[in-house]
PDB file of C-alpha atoms in Angstrom:
ATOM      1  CA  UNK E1444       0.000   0.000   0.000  1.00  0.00           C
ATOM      2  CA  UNK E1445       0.971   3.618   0.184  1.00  0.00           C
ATOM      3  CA  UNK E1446       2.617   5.053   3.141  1.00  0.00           C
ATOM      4  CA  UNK E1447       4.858   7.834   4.237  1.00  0.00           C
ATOM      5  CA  UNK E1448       7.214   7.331   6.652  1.00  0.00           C
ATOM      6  CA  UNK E1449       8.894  10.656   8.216  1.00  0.00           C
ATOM      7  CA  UNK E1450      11.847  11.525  10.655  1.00  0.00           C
ATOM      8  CA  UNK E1451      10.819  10.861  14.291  1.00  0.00           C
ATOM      9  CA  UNK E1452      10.640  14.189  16.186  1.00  0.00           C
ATOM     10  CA  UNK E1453      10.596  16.193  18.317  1.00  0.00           C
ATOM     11  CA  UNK E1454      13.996  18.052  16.332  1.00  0.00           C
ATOM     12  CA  UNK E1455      15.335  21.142  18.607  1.00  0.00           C
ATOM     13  CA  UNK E1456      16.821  23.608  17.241  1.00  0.00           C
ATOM     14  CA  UNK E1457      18.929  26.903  17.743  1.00  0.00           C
ATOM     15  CA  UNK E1458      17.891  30.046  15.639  1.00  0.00           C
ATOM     16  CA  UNK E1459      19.470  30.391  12.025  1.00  0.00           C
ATOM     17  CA  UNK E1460      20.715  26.525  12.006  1.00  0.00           C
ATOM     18  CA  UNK E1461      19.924  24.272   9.219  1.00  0.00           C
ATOM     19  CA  UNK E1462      16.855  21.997   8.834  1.00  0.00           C
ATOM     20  CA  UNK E1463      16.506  18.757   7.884  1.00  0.00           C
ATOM     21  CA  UNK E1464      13.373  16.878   8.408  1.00  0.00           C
ATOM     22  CA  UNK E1465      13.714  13.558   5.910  1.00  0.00           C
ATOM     23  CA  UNK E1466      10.587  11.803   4.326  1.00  0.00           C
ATOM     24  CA  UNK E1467      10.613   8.739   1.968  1.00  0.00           C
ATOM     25  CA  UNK E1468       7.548   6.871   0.299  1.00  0.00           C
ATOM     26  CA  UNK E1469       5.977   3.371  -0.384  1.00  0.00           C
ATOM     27  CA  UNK E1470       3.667   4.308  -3.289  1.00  0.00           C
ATOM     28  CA  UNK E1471       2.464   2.366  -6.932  1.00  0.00           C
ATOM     29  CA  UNK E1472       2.611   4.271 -10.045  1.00  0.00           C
ATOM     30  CA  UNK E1473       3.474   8.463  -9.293  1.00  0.00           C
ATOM     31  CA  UNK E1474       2.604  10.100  -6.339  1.00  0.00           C
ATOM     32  CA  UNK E1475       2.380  13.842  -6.260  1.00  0.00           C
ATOM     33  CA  UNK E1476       4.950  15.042  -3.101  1.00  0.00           C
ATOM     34  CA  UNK E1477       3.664  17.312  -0.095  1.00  0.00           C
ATOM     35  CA  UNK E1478       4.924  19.515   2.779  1.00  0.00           C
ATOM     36  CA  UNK E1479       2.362  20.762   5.364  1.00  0.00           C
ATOM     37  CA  UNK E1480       3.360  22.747   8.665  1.00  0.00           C
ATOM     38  CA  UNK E1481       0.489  22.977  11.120  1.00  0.00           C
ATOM     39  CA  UNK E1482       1.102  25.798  13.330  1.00  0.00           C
ATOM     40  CA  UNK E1483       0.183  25.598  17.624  1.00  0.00           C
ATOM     41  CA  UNK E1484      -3.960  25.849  17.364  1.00  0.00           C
ATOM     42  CA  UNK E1485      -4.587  26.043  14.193  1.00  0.00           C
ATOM     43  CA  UNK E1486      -4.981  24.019  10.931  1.00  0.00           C
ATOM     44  CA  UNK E1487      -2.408  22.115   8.553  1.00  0.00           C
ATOM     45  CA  UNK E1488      -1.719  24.562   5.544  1.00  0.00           C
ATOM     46  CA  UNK E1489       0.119  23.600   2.230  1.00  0.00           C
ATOM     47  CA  UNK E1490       4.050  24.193   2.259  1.00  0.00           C
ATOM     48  CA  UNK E1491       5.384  23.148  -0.867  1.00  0.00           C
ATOM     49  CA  UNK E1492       4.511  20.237  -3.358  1.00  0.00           C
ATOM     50  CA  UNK E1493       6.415  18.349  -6.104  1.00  0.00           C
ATOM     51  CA  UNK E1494       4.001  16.495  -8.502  1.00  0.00           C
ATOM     52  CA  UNK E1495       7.131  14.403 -10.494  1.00  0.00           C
ATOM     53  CA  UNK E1496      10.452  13.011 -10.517  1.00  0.00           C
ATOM     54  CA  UNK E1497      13.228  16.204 -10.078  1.00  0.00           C
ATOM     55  CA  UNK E1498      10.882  18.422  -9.372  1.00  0.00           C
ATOM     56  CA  UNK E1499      11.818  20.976  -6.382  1.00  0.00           C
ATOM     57  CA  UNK E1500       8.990  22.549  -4.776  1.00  0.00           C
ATOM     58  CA  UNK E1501       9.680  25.624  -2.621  1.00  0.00           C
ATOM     59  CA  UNK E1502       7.812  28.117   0.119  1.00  0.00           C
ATOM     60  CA  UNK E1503       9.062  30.621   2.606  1.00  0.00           C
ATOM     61  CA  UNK E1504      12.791  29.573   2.306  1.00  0.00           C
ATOM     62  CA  UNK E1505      11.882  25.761   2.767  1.00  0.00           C
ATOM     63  CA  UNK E1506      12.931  23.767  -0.222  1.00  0.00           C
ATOM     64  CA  UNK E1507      11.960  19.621  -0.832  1.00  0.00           C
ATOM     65  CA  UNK E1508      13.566  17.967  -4.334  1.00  0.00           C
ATOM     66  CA  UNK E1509      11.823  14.867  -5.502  1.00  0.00           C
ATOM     67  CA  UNK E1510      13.905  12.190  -5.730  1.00  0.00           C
ATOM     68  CA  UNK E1511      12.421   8.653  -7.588  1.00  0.00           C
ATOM     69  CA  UNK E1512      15.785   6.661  -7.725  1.00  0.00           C
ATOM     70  CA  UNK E1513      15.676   7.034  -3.735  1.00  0.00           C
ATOM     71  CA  UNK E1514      11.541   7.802  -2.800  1.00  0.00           C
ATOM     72  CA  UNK E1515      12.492  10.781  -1.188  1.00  0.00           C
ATOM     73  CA  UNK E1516      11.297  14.127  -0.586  1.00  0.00           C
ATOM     74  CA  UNK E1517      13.268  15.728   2.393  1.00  0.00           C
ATOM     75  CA  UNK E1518      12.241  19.233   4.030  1.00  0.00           C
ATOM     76  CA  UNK E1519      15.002  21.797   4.127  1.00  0.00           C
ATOM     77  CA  UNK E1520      15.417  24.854   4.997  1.00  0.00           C
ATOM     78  CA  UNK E1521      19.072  26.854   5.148  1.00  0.00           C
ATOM     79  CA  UNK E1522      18.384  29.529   8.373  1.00  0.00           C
ATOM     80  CA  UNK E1523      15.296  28.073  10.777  1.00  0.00           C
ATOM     81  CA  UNK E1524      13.897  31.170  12.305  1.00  0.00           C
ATOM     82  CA  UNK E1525      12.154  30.809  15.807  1.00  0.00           C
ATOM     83  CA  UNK E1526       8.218  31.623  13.900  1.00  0.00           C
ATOM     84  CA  UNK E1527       9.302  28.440  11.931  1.00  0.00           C
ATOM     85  CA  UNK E1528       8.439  26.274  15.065  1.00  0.00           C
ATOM     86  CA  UNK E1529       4.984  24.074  14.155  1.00  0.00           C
ATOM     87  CA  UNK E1530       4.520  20.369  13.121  1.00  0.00           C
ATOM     88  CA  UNK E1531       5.705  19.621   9.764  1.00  0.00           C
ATOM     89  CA  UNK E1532       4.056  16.751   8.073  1.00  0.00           C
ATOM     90  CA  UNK E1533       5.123  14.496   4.660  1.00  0.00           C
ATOM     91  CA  UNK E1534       1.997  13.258   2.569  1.00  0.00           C
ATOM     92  CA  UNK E1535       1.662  11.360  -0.692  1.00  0.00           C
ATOM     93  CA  UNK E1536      -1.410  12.252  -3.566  1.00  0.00           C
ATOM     94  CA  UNK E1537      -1.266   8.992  -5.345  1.00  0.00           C
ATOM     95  CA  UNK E1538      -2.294   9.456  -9.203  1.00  0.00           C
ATOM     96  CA  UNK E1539      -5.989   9.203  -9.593  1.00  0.00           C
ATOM     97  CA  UNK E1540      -6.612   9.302  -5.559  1.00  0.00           C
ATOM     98  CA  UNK E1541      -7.811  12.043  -4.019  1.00  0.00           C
ATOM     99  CA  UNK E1542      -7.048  10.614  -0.435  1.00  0.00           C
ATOM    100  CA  UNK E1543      -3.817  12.169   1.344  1.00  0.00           C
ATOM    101  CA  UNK E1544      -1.253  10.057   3.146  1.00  0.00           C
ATOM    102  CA  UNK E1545       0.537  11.690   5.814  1.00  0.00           C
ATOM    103  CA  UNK E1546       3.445  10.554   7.540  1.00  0.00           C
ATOM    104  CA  UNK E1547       3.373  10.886  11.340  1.00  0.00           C
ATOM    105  CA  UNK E1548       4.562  14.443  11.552  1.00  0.00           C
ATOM    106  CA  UNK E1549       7.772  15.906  12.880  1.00  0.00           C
ATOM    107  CA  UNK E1550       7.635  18.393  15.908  1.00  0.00           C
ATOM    108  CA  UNK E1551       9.944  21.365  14.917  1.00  0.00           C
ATOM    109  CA  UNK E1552      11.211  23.717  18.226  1.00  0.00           C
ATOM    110  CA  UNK E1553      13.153  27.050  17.217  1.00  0.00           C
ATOM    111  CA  UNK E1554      14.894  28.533  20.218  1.00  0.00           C
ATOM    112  CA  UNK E1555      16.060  32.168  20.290  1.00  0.00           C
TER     113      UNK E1555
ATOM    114  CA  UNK I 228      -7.115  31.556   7.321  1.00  0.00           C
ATOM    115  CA  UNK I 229      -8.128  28.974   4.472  1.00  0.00           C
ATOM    116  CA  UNK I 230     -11.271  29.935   4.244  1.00  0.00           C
ATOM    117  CA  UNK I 231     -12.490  26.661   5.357  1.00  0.00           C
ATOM    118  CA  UNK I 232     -14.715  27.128   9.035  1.00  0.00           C
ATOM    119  CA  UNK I 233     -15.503  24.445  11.427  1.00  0.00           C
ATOM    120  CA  UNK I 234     -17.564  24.138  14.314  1.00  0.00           C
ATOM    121  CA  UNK I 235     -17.667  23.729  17.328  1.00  0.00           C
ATOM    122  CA  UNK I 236     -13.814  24.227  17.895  1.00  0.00           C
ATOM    123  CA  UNK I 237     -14.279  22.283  21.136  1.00  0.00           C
ATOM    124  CA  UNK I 238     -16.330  19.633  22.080  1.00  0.00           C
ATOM    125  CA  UNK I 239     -17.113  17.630  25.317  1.00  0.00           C
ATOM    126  CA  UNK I 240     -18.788  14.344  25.847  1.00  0.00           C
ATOM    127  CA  UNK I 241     -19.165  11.080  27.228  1.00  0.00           C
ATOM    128  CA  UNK I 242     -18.996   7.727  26.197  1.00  0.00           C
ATOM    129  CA  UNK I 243     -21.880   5.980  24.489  1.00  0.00           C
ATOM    130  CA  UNK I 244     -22.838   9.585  23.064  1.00  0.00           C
ATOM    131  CA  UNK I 245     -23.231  11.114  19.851  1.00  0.00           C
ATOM    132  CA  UNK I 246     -21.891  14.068  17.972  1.00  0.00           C
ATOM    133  CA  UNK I 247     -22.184  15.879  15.247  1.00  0.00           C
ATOM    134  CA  UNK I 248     -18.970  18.389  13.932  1.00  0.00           C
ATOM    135  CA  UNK I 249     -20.023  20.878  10.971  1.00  0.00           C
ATOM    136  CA  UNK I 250     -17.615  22.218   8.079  1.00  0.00           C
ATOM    137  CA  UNK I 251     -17.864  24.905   5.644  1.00  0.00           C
ATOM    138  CA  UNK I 252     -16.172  24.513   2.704  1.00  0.00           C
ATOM    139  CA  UNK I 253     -14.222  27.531   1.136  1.00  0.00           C
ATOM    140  CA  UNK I 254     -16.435  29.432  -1.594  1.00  0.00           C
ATOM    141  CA  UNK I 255     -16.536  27.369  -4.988  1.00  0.00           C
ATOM    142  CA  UNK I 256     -15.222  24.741  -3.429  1.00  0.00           C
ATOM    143  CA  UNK I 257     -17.062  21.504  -4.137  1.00  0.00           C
ATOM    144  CA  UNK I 258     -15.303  18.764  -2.718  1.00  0.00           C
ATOM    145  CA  UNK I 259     -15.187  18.161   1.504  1.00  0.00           C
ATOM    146  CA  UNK I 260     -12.774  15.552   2.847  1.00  0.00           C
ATOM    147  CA  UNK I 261     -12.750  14.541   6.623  1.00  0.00           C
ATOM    148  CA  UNK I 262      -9.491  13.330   8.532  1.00  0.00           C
ATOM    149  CA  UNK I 263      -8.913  12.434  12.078  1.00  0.00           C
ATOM    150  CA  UNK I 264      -5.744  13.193  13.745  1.00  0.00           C
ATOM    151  CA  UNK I 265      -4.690  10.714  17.113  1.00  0.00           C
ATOM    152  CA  UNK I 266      -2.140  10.724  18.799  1.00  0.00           C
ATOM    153  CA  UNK I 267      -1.656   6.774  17.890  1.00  0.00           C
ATOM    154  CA  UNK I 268      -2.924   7.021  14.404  1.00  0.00           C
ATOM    155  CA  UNK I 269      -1.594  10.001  13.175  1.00  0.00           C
ATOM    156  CA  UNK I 270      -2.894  11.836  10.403  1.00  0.00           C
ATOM    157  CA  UNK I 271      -5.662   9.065   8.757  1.00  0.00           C
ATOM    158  CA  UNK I 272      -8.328  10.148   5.480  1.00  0.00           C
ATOM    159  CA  UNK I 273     -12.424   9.421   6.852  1.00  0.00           C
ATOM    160  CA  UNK I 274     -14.401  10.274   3.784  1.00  0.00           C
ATOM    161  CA  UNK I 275     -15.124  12.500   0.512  1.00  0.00           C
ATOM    162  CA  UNK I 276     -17.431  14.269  -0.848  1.00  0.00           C
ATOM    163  CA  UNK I 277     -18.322  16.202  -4.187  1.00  0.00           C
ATOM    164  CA  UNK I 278     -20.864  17.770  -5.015  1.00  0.00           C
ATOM    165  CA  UNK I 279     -23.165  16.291  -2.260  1.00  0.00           C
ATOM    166  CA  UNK I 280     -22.008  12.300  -3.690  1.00  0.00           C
ATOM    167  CA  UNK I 281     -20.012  10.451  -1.484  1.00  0.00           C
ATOM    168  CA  UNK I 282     -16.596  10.045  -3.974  1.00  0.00           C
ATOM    169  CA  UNK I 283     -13.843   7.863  -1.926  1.00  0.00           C
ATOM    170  CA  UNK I 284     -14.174   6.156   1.897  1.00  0.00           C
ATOM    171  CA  UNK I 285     -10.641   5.214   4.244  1.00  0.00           C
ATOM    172  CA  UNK I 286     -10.503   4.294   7.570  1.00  0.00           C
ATOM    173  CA  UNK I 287     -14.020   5.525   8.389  1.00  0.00           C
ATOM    174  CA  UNK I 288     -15.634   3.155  11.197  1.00  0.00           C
ATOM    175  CA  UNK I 289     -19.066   1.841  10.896  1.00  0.00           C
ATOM    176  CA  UNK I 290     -20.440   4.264  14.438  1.00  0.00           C
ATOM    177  CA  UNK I 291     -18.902   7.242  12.069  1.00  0.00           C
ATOM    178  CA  UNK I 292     -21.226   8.544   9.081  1.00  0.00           C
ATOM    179  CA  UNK I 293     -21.035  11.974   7.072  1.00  0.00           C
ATOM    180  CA  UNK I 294     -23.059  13.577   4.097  1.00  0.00           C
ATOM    181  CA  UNK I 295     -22.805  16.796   2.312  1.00  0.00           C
ATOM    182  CA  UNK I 296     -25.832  19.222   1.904  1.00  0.00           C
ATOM    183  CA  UNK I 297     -26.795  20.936  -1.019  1.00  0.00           C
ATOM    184  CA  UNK I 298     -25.715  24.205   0.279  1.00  0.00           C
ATOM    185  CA  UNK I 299     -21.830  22.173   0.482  1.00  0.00           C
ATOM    186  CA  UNK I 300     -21.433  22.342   3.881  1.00  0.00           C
ATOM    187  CA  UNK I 301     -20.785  19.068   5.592  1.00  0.00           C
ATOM    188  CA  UNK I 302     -21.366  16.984   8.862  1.00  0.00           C
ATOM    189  CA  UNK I 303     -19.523  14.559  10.318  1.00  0.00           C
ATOM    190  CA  UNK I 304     -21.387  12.458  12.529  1.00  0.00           C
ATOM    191  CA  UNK I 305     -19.744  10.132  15.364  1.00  0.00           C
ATOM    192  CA  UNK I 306     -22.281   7.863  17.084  1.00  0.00           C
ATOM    193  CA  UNK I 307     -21.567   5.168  20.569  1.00  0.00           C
ATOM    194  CA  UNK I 308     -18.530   7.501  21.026  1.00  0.00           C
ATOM    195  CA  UNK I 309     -15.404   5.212  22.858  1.00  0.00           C
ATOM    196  CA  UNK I 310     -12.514   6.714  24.592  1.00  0.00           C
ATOM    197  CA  UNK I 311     -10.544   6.664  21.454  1.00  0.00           C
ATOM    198  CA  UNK I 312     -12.597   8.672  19.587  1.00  0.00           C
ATOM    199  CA  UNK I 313     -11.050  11.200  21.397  1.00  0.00           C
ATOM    200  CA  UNK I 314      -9.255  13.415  18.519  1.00  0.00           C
ATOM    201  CA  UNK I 315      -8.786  16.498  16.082  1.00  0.00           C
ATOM    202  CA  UNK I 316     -11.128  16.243  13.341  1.00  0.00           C
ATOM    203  CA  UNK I 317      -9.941  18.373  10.052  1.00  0.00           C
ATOM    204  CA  UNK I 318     -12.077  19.357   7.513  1.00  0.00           C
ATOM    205  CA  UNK I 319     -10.910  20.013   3.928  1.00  0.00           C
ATOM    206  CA  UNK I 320     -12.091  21.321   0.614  1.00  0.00           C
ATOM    207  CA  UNK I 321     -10.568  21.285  -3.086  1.00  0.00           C
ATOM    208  CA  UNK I 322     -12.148  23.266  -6.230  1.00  0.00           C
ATOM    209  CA  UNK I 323     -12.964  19.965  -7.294  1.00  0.00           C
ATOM    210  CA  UNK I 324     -11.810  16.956  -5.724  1.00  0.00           C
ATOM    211  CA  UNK I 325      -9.408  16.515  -8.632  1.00  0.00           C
ATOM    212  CA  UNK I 326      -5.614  14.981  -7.289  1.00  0.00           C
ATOM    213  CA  UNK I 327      -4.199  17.961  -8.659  1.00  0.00           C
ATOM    214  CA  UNK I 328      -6.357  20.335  -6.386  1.00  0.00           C
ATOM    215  CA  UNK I 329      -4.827  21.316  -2.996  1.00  0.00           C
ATOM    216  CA  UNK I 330      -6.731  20.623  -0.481  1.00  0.00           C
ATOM    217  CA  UNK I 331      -7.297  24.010   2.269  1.00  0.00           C
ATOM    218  CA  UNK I 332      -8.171  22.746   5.695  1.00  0.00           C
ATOM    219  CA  UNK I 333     -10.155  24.027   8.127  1.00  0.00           C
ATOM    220  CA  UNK I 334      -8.809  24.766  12.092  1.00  0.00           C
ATOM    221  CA  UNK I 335     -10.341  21.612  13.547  1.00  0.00           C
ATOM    222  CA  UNK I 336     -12.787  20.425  16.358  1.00  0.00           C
ATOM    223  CA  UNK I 337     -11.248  18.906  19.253  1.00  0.00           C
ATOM    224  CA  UNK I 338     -12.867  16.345  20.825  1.00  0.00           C
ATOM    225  CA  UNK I 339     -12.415  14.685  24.123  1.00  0.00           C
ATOM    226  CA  UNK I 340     -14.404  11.859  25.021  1.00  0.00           C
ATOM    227  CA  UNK I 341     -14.555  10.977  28.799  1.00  0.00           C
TER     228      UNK I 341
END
């Protein structure tokens, strides 16, 4: 079956360090790629997508290359800034599907 | 804010009960998807909608039901609630339910069951 299976959290981090948060896939045929953060209270909101192979999708300095050869699709970002702290989650759109498969989610802290 | 409202954001209740939580799409939006969110489970897809037609199912148990009303809005109905019902229910929409739609969700209802 599908499934997404993402770092295990909770990843603490000093202001202006470098993120990593890695993500690979179990998926048939071509998934489209997704990033969504889900901010303390509130809902989960689109970061970036990828819908093929090479594709690099990119939001608010956060960057996520899909990579086929090694079902991959890891969140980075070069300077984490303490408003970046949140829940980021991996999910899968498999061709054809309209259901969303989200990896467990990774707990992101930001310290000043 | 996606544009996407649900109500009520909190809800309270005991086991054996029922509930029902409420989403508005955004407007144009014709497609509604339900998720639950557990602390065990994760992140797992209920049900679809579009256009008032139920249009894919997941991990949706048989005490849980849902429909979509001709004015788009949704309910989600949970019925002989158990102590792991206890969860965030998101509400999404897409323009049309299409995989290459994003999907806006809504803030969530909590709900604890005791």
């Amino acid at each position: 079956g599908n499934s997404v299976t993402q770092m295990e959290g909770p990843v603490t981090l000093s202001e202006e360090a470098f993120l990593t948060i890695n993500c690979t896939y179990t998926a048939t045929g071509y998934p489209s790629l997704f990033w969504y953060v889900q901010y303390p209270g509130e809902g989960l909101q689109l970061l970036l997508k990828a819908t093929k192979a090479d594709d690099k999708g990119s939001n608010k300095g956060f960057e996520a290359t899909y990579r086929k050869e090694t079902t991959s699709f890891h969140l980075e970002k070069g300077s984490v800034q303490v408003s970046d702290s949140a829940v980021y989650f991996c999910a899968l759109l498999r061709g054809g599907s309209e259901k969303l498969v989200f990896g467990k989610g990774t707990k992101l802290t930001v310290n000043p | 804010d996606s544009g996407v409202t649900q109500t009520p954001k909190h809800l309270i209740t005991a086991t054996g009960q029922r509930v029902t939580l409420r989403c508005s799409p955004r407007s144009g939006d014709l497609s509604v998807y339900w998720y639950q969110q557990s602390l065990d489970q994760g992140l797992q897809f209920l049900i679809q909608y579009y256009n008032g037609e139920e249009r894919a199912k997941g991990n949706i148990l048989e005490r849980f039901s849902a429909q979509q009303f001709p004015d788009l809005h949704s309910e989600l109905n949970l019925s002989s609630l158990e102590l792991g019902d206890s969860a965030l229910y998101f509400c999404a929409s897409s323009l049309s339910g299409a995989s290459e739609n994003e999907q806006f969700f809504g803030p969530g209802t909590r709900l604890t069951v005791l």
